[in-house]
Amino acid sequence: MKSNQYIDGTYSQKATGWHASESPWKAANVLKLISRNSLVFETACDVGCGVGEVLAELQNALDPDIEFSGFDISPQAIAVAKAKENERLKFYEDDFVKSSSKEFDLILLLDVFEHVSDYIGFLESVRDRASWFIFHIPLDITAKGVLFKSNWMLYMRERYGHLHYFSAETAMATLSDAGYEVVDFSYTDDFDVTKKMIPKHFRSRLVYEARRYLSRTRPRLAASIFEQFNLLALARGGRPVAGQRDHSRQSAGDTLG
């Protein structure tokens, strides 16, 4: 039986800094989704919070009275996150599903459930713990990967521990099957945060430019062809929503059809 790489320190060696350099970008995308849907909340929790940088970014940008909590099973990550704590920002080295029954207005699951063996069971178990959920889901299934027999999915499995792979359609279906109602979604592009160098080789540069053009104009199509896109989704959970207007929207160019 394999050891748990998130507890024994293996993952912290693979993912230098626990992806903290991506946190301002992730937080900015979360803030756009919150603003676009006029979400009002008093408590928020990041499940699988890593070193806590996303919550720290959100706290700096949102109402100072909001209470933020972060949960992660990694002692290495929480040791770093603890340095960011304040009166309304707390971190816990705990399994959110097994050790806590606390409910929140908003739960963040950013690049999380693709790492969980029983991902449907996990999603069902946390569904009633919040009124709103924001998901960030890597889209590892692509036309490029299938047609050119890319090792991308195997790379993501070995390097970052992805046990499950999604397209936009299967990601949305997964949330629906687990009892969530997706009310808004958009796509994010890892190239926006990695600042990938423009290739010098002519053919590679053509592919790069086509990818970037589609990312801006047809993100759904881009995500179906190329790796390193993600689905960012806002969904209703099982906890009643108090005082919120009806939401049913998506970003321009983001239809699944």
Coordinates of C-alpha atoms in Angstrom, one line a residue:
M1 CA 0.0 0.0 0.0
K2 CA 1.3 3.4 -1.0
S3 CA 2.0 6.0 1.7
N4 CA -0.1 9.2 1.6
Q5 CA 2.1 11.6 -0.3
Y6 CA 0.2 14.6 1.1
I7 CA 1.1 13.6 4.7
D8 CA 4.5 12.1 4.4
G9 CA 6.1 15.1 2.6
T10 CA 6.4 13.5 -0.8
Y11 CA 4.0 15.9 -2.5
S12 CA 5.6 19.0 -0.9
Q13 CA 8.8 17.9 -2.7
K14 CA 7.1 17.5 -6.0
A15 CA 5.0 20.7 -5.9
T16 CA 7.5 23.3 -4.9
G17 CA 5.9 25.9 -2.7
W18 CA 2.5 24.1 -2.9
H19 CA 1.6 26.2 -6.0
A20 CA 1.7 29.4 -3.9
S21 CA 2.9 31.3 -6.9
E22 CA -0.4 30.5 -8.7
S23 CA -2.5 31.7 -5.7
P24 CA -2.9 35.4 -6.7
W25 CA -4.1 34.3 -10.1
K26 CA -6.5 31.7 -8.7
A27 CA -7.8 34.2 -6.1
A28 CA -8.3 36.8 -8.9
N29 CA -10.4 34.4 -10.9
V30 CA -12.4 33.4 -7.8
L31 CA -13.0 37.1 -7.0
K32 CA -14.3 37.7 -10.6
L33 CA -16.8 34.8 -10.1
I34 CA -17.9 36.2 -6.7
S35 CA -18.4 39.7 -8.1
R36 CA -20.2 38.6 -11.2
N37 CA -22.8 36.7 -9.2
S38 CA -23.0 39.3 -6.4
L39 CA -22.3 36.7 -3.7
V40 CA -22.7 37.8 -0.2
F41 CA -21.3 35.5 2.5
E42 CA -20.0 35.7 6.1
T43 CA -18.0 32.5 6.3
A44 CA -15.8 30.8 3.7
C45 CA -13.7 27.6 3.8
D46 CA -10.9 26.4 1.5
V47 CA -10.8 22.6 1.6
G48 CA -7.3 21.5 0.5
C49 CA -6.0 24.9 1.2
G50 CA -2.3 24.1 0.8
V51 CA -0.2 26.9 2.3
G52 CA -3.2 29.2 2.6
E53 CA -2.2 31.8 0.1
V54 CA -5.6 31.9 -1.8
L55 CA -7.4 32.6 1.5
A56 CA -4.9 35.3 2.4
E57 CA -5.4 36.9 -1.0
L58 CA -9.2 36.8 -0.6
Q59 CA -9.2 38.2 2.9
N60 CA -7.2 41.2 1.6
A61 CA -9.7 41.8 -1.2
L62 CA -13.1 41.2 0.5
D63 CA -15.1 42.4 3.5
P64 CA -12.9 42.4 6.6
D65 CA -15.7 40.8 8.7
I66 CA -15.7 37.6 6.7
E67 CA -14.4 34.6 8.6
F68 CA -12.0 32.3 6.6
S69 CA -11.0 28.8 7.4
G70 CA -8.6 26.5 5.6
F71 CA -8.3 22.7 5.9
D72 CA -5.5 20.5 4.7
I73 CA -4.2 17.1 5.7
S74 CA -0.6 18.0 5.0
P75 CA 1.4 19.0 8.1
Q76 CA 4.0 20.6 5.9
A77 CA 1.4 22.9 4.2
I78 CA -0.4 23.8 7.3
A79 CA 2.9 24.6 9.1
V80 CA 3.4 27.3 6.4
A81 CA -0.2 28.5 6.4
K82 CA -0.2 29.0 10.2
A83 CA 2.1 32.0 9.8
K84 CA -0.7 33.8 7.9
E85 CA -3.3 33.3 10.6
N86 CA -5.1 36.2 12.2
E87 CA -8.4 36.8 14.1
R88 CA -10.6 35.9 11.1
L89 CA -8.3 33.6 9.2
K90 CA -7.6 30.1 10.7
F91 CA -6.0 27.0 9.4
Y92 CA -6.5 23.3 10.5
E93 CA -4.4 20.2 9.8
D94 CA -7.4 18.0 9.5
D95 CA -9.5 15.8 7.1
F96 CA -12.4 18.1 6.5
V97 CA -14.8 15.3 5.8
K98 CA -13.9 13.1 8.8
S99 CA -13.1 15.6 11.5
S100 CA -15.4 18.5 11.2
S101 CA -19.2 19.1 10.9
K102 CA -19.1 22.8 10.7
E103 CA -21.0 24.5 7.9
F104 CA -20.1 27.5 5.8
D105 CA -21.7 30.0 3.4
L106 CA -19.0 29.3 0.8
I107 CA -16.6 26.4 0.3
L108 CA -13.7 26.5 -2.2
L109 CA -12.5 23.3 -3.8
L110 CA -9.7 24.4 -6.0
D111 CA -7.8 21.6 -7.8
V112 CA -8.9 19.1 -5.2
F113 CA -11.3 16.3 -6.0
E114 CA -9.2 14.9 -8.9
H115 CA -6.8 13.8 -6.1
V116 CA -9.5 11.9 -4.2
S117 CA -9.9 8.2 -4.8
D118 CA -13.7 8.2 -4.3
Y119 CA -14.4 11.6 -5.8
I120 CA -18.1 11.2 -6.1
G121 CA -18.5 10.1 -2.5
F122 CA -16.3 13.0 -1.4
L123 CA -18.4 15.5 -3.3
E124 CA -21.6 14.1 -1.9
S125 CA -20.2 14.1 1.6
V126 CA -19.4 17.8 1.6
R127 CA -22.4 19.0 -0.5
D128 CA -24.6 19.9 2.5
R129 CA -21.8 21.8 4.3
A130 CA -22.3 25.0 2.4
S131 CA -24.7 27.1 0.4
W132 CA -22.3 27.9 -2.4
F133 CA -19.3 26.0 -3.8
I134 CA -16.5 27.3 -6.1
F135 CA -14.7 24.6 -8.0
H136 CA -11.5 24.8 -10.0
I137 CA -11.1 21.6 -12.0
P138 CA -8.1 20.8 -14.3
L139 CA -9.3 19.6 -17.8
D140 CA -6.8 16.9 -18.6
I141 CA -8.8 15.1 -21.3
T142 CA -8.1 16.9 -24.6
A143 CA -8.2 16.2 -28.3
K144 CA -4.5 16.9 -28.6
G145 CA -3.7 14.3 -26.0
V146 CA -5.9 11.7 -27.6
L147 CA -4.8 12.3 -31.3
F148 CA -1.1 12.6 -30.6
K149 CA -1.0 10.0 -27.8
S150 CA 0.3 12.6 -25.3
N151 CA 1.5 11.4 -21.9
W152 CA 0.0 14.4 -20.3
M153 CA -2.5 12.5 -18.1
L154 CA 0.2 10.1 -16.9
Y155 CA 2.5 13.0 -16.2
M156 CA -0.2 14.7 -14.1
R157 CA -0.7 11.4 -12.3
E158 CA 2.9 10.9 -11.5
R159 CA 3.9 14.5 -10.9
Y160 CA 0.8 16.0 -9.2
G161 CA -1.3 13.0 -8.0
H162 CA -4.2 13.3 -10.4
L163 CA -6.2 10.1 -10.1
H164 CA -9.1 11.2 -12.3
Y165 CA -9.2 13.1 -15.5
F166 CA -11.9 15.4 -16.9
S167 CA -13.2 17.3 -19.9
A168 CA -15.5 20.2 -19.4
E169 CA -18.5 18.0 -20.1
T170 CA -17.5 15.2 -17.6
A171 CA -16.6 17.8 -15.0
M172 CA -20.0 19.4 -15.2
A173 CA -21.7 16.0 -15.3
T174 CA -19.8 14.9 -12.2
L175 CA -21.0 18.0 -10.2
S176 CA -24.6 17.3 -11.4
D177 CA -24.4 13.6 -10.5
A178 CA -23.1 14.5 -7.0
G179 CA -26.1 16.8 -6.4
Y180 CA -24.7 20.3 -7.2
E181 CA -26.4 22.9 -9.4
V182 CA -23.9 24.8 -11.5
V183 CA -25.1 28.3 -12.0
D184 CA -22.0 30.0 -13.5
F185 CA -18.8 28.8 -15.1
S186 CA -15.8 30.0 -17.1
Y187 CA -12.4 28.7 -18.2
T188 CA -9.0 29.5 -16.9
D189 CA -5.7 29.1 -18.8
D190 CA -2.5 28.1 -17.0
F191 CA -0.5 30.0 -19.5
D192 CA -1.9 33.2 -17.9
V193 CA 0.0 32.4 -14.7
T194 CA 3.0 30.5 -16.0
K195 CA 3.9 33.2 -18.6
K196 CA 5.1 30.5 -21.0
M197 CA 7.9 31.6 -23.3
I198 CA 6.9 32.1 -26.9
P199 CA 8.4 29.2 -28.9
K200 CA 11.1 30.0 -31.4
H201 CA 10.4 27.1 -33.7
F202 CA 8.0 28.2 -36.5
R203 CA 5.6 25.3 -36.1
S204 CA 5.6 25.4 -32.4
R205 CA 5.0 29.1 -32.5
L206 CA 2.0 28.7 -34.8
V207 CA 0.5 26.2 -32.4
Y208 CA 1.2 28.5 -29.4
E209 CA -0.4 31.5 -31.2
A210 CA -3.5 29.5 -32.2
R211 CA -3.9 28.3 -28.6
R212 CA -3.6 31.8 -27.2
Y213 CA -6.1 33.2 -29.8
L214 CA -8.6 30.5 -29.0
S215 CA -8.1 31.0 -25.3
R216 CA -9.2 34.6 -25.7
T217 CA -12.0 34.1 -28.2
R218 CA -13.3 30.5 -27.9
P219 CA -12.2 29.2 -24.5
R220 CA -14.5 26.2 -24.6
L221 CA -12.9 25.1 -27.9
A222 CA -9.4 25.8 -26.7
A223 CA -10.0 23.7 -23.6
S224 CA -11.2 20.8 -25.6
I225 CA -8.1 20.8 -27.8
F226 CA -5.2 21.8 -25.6
E227 CA -3.9 20.9 -22.1
Q228 CA -3.5 23.3 -19.2
F229 CA -7.0 24.7 -19.1
N230 CA -9.4 24.5 -16.2
L231 CA -13.1 24.8 -15.4
L232 CA -14.0 27.4 -12.8
A233 CA -17.6 26.8 -11.6
L234 CA -20.0 28.3 -9.1
A235 CA -22.5 25.8 -7.8
R236 CA -25.3 25.7 -5.2
G237 CA -24.7 23.2 -2.4
G238 CA -27.3 21.5 -0.2
R239 CA -27.3 24.1 2.5
P240 CA -30.2 26.7 2.1
V241 CA -29.2 29.9 0.5
A242 CA -30.4 33.0 2.4
G243 CA -31.3 36.2 0.6
Q244 CA -29.8 35.5 -2.7
R245 CA -31.3 36.3 -6.1
D246 CA -31.7 33.6 -8.7
H247 CA -28.5 32.9 -10.8
S248 CA -28.3 31.3 -14.1
R249 CA -25.4 32.6 -16.3
Q250 CA -22.1 31.8 -17.9
S251 CA -19.3 33.8 -19.4
A252 CA -19.4 34.8 -23.1
G253 CA -18.0 32.0 -25.3
D254 CA -18.4 29.4 -22.6
T255 CA -21.3 27.3 -23.8
L256 CA -20.9 23.6 -23.5
G257 CA -22.7 22.9 -26.8

